[in-house]
Short mmCIF file of C-alpha atoms in Angstrom, two decimals:
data_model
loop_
_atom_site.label_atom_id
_atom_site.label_comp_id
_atom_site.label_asym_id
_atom_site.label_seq_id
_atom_site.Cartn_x
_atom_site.Cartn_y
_atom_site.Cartn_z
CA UNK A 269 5.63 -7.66 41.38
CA UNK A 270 2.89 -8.93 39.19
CA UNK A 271 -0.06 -11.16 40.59
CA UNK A 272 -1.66 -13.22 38.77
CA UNK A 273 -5.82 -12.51 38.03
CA UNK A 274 -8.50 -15.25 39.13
CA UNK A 275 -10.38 -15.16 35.88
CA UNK A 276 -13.81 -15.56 37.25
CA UNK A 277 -13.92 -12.74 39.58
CA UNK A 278 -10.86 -10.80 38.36
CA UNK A 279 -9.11 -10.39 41.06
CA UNK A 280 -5.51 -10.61 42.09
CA UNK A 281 -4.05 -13.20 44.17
CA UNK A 282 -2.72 -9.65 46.37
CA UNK A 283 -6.41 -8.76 46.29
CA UNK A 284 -7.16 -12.22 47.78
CA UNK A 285 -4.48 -12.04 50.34
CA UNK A 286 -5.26 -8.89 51.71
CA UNK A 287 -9.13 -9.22 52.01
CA UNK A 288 -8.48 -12.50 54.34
CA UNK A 289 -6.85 -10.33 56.66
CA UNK A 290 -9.79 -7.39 56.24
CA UNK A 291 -12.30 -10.59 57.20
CA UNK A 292 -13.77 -10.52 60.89
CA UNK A 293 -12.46 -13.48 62.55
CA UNK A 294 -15.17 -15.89 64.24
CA UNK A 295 -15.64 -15.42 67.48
CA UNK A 296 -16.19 -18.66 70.09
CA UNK A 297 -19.61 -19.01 71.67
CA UNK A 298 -19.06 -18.36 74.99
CA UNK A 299 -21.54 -20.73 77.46
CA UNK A 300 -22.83 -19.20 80.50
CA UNK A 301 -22.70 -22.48 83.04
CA UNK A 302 -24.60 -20.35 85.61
CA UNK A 303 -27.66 -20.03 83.13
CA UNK A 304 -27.93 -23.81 82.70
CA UNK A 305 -30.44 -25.60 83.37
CA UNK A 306 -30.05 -27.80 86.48
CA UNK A 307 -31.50 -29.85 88.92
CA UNK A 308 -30.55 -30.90 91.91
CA UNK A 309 -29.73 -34.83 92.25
CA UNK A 310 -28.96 -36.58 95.45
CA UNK A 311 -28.04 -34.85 98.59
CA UNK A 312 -25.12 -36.32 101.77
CA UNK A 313 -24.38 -34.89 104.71
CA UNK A 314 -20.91 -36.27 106.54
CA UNK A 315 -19.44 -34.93 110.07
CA UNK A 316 -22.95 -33.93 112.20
CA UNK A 317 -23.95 -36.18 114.53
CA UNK A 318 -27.33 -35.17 115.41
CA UNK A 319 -29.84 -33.64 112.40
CA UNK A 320 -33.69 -34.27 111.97
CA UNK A 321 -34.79 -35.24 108.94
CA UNK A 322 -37.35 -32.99 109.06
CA UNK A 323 -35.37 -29.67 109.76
CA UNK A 324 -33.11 -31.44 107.04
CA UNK A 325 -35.73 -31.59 104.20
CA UNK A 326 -37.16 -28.19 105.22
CA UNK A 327 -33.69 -26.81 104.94
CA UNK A 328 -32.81 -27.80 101.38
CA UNK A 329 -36.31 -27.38 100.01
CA UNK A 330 -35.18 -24.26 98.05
CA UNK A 331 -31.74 -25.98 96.68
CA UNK A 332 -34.23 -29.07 95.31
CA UNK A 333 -36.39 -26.41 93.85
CA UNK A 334 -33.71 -24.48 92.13
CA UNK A 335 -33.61 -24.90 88.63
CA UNK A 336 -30.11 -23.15 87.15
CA UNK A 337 -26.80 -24.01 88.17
CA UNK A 338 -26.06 -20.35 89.72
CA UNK A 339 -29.00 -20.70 91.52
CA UNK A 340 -28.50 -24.35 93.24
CA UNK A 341 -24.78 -23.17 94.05
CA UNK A 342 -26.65 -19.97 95.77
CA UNK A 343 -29.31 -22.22 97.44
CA UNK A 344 -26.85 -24.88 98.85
CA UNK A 345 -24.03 -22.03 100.38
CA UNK A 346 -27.42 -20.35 102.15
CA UNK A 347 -28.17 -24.02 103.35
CA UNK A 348 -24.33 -24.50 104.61
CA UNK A 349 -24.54 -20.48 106.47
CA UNK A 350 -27.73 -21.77 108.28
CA UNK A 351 -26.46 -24.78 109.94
CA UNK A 352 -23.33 -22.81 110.87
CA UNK A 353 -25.51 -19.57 112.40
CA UNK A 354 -27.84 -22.50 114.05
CA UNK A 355 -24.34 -23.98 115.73
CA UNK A 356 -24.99 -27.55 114.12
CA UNK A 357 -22.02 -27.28 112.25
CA UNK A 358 -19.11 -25.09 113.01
CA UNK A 359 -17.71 -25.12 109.32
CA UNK A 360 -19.30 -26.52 106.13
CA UNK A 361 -17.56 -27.43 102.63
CA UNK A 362 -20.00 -27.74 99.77
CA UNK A 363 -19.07 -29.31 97.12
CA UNK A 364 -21.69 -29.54 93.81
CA UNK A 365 -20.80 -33.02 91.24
CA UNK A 366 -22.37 -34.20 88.08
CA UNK A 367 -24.40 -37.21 88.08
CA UNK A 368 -27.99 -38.16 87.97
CA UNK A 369 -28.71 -34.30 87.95
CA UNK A 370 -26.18 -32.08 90.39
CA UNK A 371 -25.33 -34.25 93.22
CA UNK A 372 -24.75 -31.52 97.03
CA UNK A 373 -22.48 -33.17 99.15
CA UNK A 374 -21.66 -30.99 102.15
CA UNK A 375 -18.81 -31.91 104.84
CA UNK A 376 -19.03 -30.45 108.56
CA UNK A 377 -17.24 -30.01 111.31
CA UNK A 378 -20.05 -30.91 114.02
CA UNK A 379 -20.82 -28.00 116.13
CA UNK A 380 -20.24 -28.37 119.78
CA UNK A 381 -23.18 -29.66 121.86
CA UNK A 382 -22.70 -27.86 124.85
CA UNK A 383 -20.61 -24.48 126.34
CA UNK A 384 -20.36 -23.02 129.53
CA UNK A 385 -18.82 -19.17 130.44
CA UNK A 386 -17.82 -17.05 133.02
CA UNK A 387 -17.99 -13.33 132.99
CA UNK A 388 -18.39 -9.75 134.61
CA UNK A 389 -20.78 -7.34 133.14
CA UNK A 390 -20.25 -3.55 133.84
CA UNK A 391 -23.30 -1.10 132.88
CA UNK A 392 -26.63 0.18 133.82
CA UNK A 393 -24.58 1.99 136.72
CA UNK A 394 -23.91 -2.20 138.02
CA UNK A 395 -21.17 -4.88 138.40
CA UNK A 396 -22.62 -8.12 137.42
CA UNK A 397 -20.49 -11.33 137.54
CA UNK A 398 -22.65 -13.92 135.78
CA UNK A 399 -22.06 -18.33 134.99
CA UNK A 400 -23.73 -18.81 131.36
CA UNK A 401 -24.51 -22.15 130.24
CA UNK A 402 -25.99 -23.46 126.72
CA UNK A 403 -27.31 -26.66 125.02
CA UNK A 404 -27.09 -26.60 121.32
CA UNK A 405 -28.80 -28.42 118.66
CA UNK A 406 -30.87 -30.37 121.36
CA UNK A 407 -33.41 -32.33 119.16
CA UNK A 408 -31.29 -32.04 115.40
CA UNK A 409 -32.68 -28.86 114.44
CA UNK A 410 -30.82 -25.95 115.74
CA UNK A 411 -32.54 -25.40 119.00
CA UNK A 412 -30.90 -24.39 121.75
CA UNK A 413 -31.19 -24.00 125.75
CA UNK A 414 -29.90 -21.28 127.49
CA UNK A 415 -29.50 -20.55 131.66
CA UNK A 416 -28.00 -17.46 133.32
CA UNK A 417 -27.12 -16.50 136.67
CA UNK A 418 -26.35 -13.48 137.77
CA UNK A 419 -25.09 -11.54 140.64
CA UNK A 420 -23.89 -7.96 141.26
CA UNK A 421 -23.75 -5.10 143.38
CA UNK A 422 -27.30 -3.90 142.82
CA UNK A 423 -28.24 -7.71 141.89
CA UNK A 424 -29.07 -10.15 144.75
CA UNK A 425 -29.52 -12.55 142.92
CA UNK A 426 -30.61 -13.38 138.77
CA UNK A 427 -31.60 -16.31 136.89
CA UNK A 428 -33.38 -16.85 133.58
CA UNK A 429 -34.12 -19.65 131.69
CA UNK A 430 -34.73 -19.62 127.35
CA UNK A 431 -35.51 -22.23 125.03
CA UNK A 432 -34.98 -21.13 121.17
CA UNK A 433 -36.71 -23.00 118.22
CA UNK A 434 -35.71 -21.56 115.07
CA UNK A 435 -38.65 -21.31 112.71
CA UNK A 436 -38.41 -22.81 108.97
CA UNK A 437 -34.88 -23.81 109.26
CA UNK A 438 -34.19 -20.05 109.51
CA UNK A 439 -31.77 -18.72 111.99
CA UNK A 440 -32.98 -15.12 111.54
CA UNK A 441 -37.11 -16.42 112.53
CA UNK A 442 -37.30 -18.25 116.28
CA UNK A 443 -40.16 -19.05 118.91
CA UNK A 444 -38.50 -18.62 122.18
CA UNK A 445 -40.13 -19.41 125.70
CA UNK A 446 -38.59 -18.58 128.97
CA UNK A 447 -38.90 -17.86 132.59
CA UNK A 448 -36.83 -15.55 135.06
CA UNK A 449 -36.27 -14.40 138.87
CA UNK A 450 -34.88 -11.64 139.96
CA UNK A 451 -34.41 -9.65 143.20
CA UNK A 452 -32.75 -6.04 142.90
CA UNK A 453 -31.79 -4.24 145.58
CA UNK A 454 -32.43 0.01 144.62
CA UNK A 455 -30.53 1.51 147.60
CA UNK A 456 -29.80 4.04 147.89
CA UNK A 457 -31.35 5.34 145.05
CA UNK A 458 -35.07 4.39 146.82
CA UNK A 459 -35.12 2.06 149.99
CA UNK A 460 -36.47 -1.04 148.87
CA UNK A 461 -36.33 -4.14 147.01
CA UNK A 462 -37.80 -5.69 143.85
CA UNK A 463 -38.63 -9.28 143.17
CA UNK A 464 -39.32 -10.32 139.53
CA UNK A 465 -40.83 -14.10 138.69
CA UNK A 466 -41.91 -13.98 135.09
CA UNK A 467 -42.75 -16.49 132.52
CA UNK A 468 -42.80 -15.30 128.55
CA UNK A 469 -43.30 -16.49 124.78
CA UNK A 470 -42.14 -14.63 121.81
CA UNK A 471 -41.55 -14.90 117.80
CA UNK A 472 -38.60 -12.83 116.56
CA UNK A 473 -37.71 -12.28 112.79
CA UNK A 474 -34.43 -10.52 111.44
CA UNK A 475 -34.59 -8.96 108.03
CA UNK A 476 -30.90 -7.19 107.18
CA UNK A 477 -30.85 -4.48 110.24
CA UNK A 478 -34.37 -4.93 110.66
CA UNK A 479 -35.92 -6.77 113.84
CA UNK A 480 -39.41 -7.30 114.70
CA UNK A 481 -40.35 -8.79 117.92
CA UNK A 482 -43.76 -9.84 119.29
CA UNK A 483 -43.97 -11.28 122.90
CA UNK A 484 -46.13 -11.96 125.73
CA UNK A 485 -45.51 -11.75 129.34
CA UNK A 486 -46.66 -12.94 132.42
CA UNK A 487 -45.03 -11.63 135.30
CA UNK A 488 -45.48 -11.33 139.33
CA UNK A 489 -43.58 -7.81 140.74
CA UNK A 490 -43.23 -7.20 144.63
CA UNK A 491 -41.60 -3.88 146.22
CA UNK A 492 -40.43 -4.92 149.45
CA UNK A 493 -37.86 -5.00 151.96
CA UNK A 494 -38.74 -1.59 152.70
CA UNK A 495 -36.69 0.56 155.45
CA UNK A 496 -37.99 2.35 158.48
CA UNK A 497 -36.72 5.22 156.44
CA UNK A 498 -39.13 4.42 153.97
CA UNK A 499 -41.19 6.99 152.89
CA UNK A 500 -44.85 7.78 152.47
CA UNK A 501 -44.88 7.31 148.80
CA UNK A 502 -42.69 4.13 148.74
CA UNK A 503 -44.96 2.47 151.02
CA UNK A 504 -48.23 3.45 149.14
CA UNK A 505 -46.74 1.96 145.89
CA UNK A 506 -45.22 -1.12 148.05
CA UNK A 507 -46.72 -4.54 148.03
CA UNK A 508 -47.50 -6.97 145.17
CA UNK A 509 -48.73 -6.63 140.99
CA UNK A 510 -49.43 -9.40 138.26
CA UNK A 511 -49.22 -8.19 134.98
CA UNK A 512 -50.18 -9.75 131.91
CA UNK A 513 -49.37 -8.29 128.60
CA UNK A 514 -48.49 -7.96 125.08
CA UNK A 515 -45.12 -6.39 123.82
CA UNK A 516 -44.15 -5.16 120.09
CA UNK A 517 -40.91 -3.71 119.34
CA UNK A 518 -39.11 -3.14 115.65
CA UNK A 519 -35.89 -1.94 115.71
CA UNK A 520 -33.66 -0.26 113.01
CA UNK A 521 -30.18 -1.40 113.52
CA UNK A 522 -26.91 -0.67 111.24
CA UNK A 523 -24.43 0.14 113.64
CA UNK A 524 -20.79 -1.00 113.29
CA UNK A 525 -20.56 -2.00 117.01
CA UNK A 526 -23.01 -2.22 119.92
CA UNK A 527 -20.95 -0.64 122.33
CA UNK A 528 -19.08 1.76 121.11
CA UNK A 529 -19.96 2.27 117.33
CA UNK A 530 -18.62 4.70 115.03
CA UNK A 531 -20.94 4.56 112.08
CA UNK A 532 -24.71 3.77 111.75
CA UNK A 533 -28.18 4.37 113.11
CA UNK A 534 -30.61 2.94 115.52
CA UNK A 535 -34.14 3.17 115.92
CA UNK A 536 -36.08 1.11 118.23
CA UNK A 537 -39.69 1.64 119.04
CA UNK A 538 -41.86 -0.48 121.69
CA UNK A 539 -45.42 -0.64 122.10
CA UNK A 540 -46.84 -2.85 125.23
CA UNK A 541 -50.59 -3.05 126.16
CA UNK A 542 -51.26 -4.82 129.31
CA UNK A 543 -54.45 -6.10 131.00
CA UNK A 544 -54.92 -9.52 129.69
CA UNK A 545 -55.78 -10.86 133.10
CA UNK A 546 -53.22 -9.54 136.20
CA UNK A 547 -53.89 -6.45 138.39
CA UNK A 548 -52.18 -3.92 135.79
CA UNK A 549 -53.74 -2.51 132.81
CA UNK A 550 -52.10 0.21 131.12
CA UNK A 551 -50.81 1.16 127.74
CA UNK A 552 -47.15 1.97 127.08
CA UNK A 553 -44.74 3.30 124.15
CA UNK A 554 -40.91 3.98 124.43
CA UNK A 555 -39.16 5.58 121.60
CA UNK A 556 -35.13 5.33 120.94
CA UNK A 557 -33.29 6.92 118.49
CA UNK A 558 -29.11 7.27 117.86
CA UNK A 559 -27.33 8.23 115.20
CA UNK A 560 -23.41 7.98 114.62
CA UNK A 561 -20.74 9.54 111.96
CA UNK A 562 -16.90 9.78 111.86
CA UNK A 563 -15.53 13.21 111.45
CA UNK A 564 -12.28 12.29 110.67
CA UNK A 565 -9.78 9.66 111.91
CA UNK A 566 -10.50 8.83 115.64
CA UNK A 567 -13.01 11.19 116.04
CA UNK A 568 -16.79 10.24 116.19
CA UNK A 569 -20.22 12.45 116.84
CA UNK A 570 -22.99 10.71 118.52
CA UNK A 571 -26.44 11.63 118.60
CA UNK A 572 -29.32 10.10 120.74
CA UNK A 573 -32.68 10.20 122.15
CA UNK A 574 -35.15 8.92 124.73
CA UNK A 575 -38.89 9.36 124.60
CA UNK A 576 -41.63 7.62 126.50
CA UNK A 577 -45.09 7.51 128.09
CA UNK A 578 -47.72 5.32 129.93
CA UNK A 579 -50.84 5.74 130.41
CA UNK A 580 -53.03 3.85 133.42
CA UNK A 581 -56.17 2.00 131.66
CA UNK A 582 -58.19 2.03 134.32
CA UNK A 583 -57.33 4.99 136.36
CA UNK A 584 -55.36 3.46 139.22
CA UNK A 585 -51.86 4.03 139.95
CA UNK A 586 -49.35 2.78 138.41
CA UNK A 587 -47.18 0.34 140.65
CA UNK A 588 -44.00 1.43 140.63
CA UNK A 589 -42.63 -1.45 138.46
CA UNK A 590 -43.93 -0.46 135.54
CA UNK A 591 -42.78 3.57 135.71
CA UNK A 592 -39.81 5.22 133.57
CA UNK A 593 -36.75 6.07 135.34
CA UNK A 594 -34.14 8.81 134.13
CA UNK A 595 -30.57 9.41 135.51
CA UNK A 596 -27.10 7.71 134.92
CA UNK A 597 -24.95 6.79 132.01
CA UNK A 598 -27.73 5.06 129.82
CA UNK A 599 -29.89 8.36 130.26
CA UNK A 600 -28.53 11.70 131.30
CA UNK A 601 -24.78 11.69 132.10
CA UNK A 602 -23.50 13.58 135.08
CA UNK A 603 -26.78 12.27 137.63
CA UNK A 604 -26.33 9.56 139.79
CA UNK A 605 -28.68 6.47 138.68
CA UNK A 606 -32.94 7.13 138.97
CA UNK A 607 -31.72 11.02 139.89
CA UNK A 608 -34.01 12.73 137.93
CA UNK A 609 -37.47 13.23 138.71
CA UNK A 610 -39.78 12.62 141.52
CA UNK A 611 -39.08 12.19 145.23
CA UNK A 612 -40.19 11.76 148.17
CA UNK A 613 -37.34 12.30 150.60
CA UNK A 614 -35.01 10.58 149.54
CA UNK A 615 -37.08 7.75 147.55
CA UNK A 616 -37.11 7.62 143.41
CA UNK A 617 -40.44 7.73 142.47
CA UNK A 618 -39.99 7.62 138.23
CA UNK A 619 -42.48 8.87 136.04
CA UNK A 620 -44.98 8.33 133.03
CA UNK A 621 -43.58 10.75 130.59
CA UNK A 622 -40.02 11.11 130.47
CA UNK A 623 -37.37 12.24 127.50
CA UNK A 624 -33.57 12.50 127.40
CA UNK A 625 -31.51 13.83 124.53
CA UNK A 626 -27.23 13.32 124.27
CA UNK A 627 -24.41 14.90 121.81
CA UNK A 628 -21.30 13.37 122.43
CA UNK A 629 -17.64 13.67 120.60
CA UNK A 630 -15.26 10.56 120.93
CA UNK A 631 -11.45 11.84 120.57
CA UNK A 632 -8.39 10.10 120.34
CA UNK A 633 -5.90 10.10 122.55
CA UNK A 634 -2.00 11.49 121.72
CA UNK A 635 0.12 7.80 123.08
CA UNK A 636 -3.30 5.83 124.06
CA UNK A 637 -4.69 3.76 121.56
CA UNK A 638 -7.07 1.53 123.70
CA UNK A 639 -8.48 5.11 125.42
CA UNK A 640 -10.86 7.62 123.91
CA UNK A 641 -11.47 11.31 125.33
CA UNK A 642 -15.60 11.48 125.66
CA UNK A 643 -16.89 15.20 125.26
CA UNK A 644 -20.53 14.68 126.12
CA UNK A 645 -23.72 17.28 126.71
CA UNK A 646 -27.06 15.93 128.06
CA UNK A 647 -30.47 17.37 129.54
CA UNK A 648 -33.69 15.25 130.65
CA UNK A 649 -36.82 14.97 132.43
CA UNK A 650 -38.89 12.75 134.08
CA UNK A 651 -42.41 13.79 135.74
CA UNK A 652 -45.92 11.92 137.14
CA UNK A 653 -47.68 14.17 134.46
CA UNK A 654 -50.30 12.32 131.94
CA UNK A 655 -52.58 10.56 134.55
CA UNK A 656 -52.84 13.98 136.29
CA UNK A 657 -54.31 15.81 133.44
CA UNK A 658 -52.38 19.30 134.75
CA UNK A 659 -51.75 20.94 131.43
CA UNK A 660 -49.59 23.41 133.12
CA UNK A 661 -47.00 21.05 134.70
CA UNK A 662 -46.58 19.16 131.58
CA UNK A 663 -45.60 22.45 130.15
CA UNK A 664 -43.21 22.79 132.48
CA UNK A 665 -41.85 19.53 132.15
CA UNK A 666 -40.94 19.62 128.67
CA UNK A 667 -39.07 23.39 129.53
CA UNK A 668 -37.42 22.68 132.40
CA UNK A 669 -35.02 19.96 131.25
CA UNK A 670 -31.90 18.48 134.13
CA UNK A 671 -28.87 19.47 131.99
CA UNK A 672 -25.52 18.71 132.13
CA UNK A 673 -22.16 18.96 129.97
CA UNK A 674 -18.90 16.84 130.68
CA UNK A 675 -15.68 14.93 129.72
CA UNK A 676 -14.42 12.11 130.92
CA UNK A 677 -12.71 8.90 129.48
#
């Protein structure tokens, strides 16, 4: 086959052919909408009855600053998450339009302004069957009133009142004020009762697994009901204590469950100082750490620790209230509840040091899925030590742990 020649560049109509297919094709310009400038336009809100302008304006602020498309989608969805953790809205639809810049439009299903529940509690070695009932979104901005009452075998009687105000429009920052009553009855453990009456204020802020809590407290404590089996101790430490005081505690949290996780870490640290006012002054810090990996399928290791301390500010006693007690399954398995540390006959005392330390192996069981086997080995103390200033019982306290090993279900 002969081609014919292009007699300005000499080159065959073959040559021609075949460099057209040698030629990098064009490529299309490919936009990134997410990149684009934007800005948002107008903003409606359909399906919540009850919303404050204020919270409203506060809440959006960052979608009316954003200035890319990605970034108002971003800013609107983390508007629509925060009335649904705030419970004005059980489910939001956003949906972003062109128009006079990007018009929001989000459509709710209103959240439900009130709830009441029933329920029995079983832990801290008690029974509790308690009547819970809330208020939510009270004044159009996510805040919410809670009230509680309790009873239980230990229990007499419970109640506590709390009024949440998130902060910013931010479910994860609240103010909270409340006030609670409680009397507890400690037999047989120590032969007396304890009344509670306290009124408190605090400012909370979540940050991924990280919590940090500042409160203050005032509270009125009375030890009473005492039996004529009472003894000496009990009814040197009996009668009545105002404290007033300042509590910080951060807290480390990624577990996969609060009750019975399999995976994760927590570390919780608490700091209180009181004397601001009241008849107590004393310093206190409490130490909690727990730590939680899967060996294989079904089977979980568990490791944990207890440390605390207390120290008496102006070198009176400290009223029994305020003291550490070890013993039972939140402590040191295998001891009946306050059973470790000092007596007096057969009245708990507690303590102003105390530690407690736990390894424990969750199994499955062969047949029994909603059952685990519990291998478990703990050992704690609990002593009257730092206000004493005897170096050599404090020696002996940390040596001369309260062991025990066990298994149960």
């Amino acid at each position: 086959m002969t081609g014919s020649t292009d007699g300005k560049s000499g080159m065959t109509a073959r040559d021609i052919f075949n460099g057209a297919f040698r030629q990098p094709s064009p490529q299309p310009a490919v936009i990134d909408l997410g990149s684009q400038p934007a800005q948002a336009g107008k903003f409606t809100i359909t399906g919540v009855s009850r919303i404050r302008p204020s919270f409203l304006s506060t809440l959006l602020q960052p979608t009316f600053s954003a200035t890319t498309v990605k970034q108002l989608a971003d800013e609107a969805r983390e508007a629509a998450g925060k009335l649904q953790a705030l419970g004005i809205a059980k489910q939001v639809s956003v949906e972003l339009d062109k128009g006079d810049g990007i018009n929001v439009h989000f459509r709710c299903q209103d959240g439900s302004r009130f709830a009441v529940r029933t329920g029995v509690d079983v832990g801290g070695d008690e029974g509790t069957a308690n009547v819970v009932g809330r208020l939510n979104n009270i004044w159009g901005g996510g805040e919410s009133f809670e009230a509680n009452y309790a009873r239980g075998t230990k229990t007499a009687a419970a109640f506590r009142g709390v009024l949440a105000v998130p902060l910013a429009a931010d479910p994860q920052r609240c103010f909270e004020v409340s006030a609670s009553q409680a009397t507890t009855d400690q037999r047989p453990y120590t032969g007396h009762d304890e009344v509670r009456r306290s009124l408190g204020a605090l400012i909370r802020k979540q940050a991924g697994p990280v919590q940090h809590e500042v409160a203050y407290a005032l509270a009125w404590r009375e030890i009473a009901g005492l039996g004529h089996k009472a003894s000496p101790s009990l009814r040197a430490l009996a009668g009545h204590s105002v404290k007033s005081g300042i509590t910080y505690t951060c807290t480390y949290d990624d577990r996969d469950s609060l009750t019975v996780p399999t995976q994760g870490a927590l570390i919780k640290s608490v700091a209180e100082v009181a004397g601001l006012g009241g008849s107590v002054q004393l310093a206190k810090a409490q130490v909690e750490l727990q730590s939680n990996r899967p060996l294989a399928p079904g089977y979980v290791l568990s490791v944990g620790a207890q440390v605390g301390a207390l120290w008496s500010l102006d070198g009176q006693r400290v009223p029994l209230a305020d003291r550490f007690f070890v013993g039972g399954a939140h402590s040191v398995r295998g001891f009946e509840y306050r059973g470790i540390g000092p007596r007096d006959k057969a009245d708990s005392l507690g303590g102003d040091v105390f530690y407690a330390a736990g390894l424990s192996l969750l199994t499955p069981l062969p047949r029994v899925e909603a059952l685990r086997g519990h291998l478990w080995a703990n050992a704690g103390q609990c002593a009257l030590l730092l206000n004493q200033r005897k170096a050599n019982e404090f020696m002996r306290f940390l040596s001369s742990p309260s062991a025990s090993i066990g298994f149960g279900l």
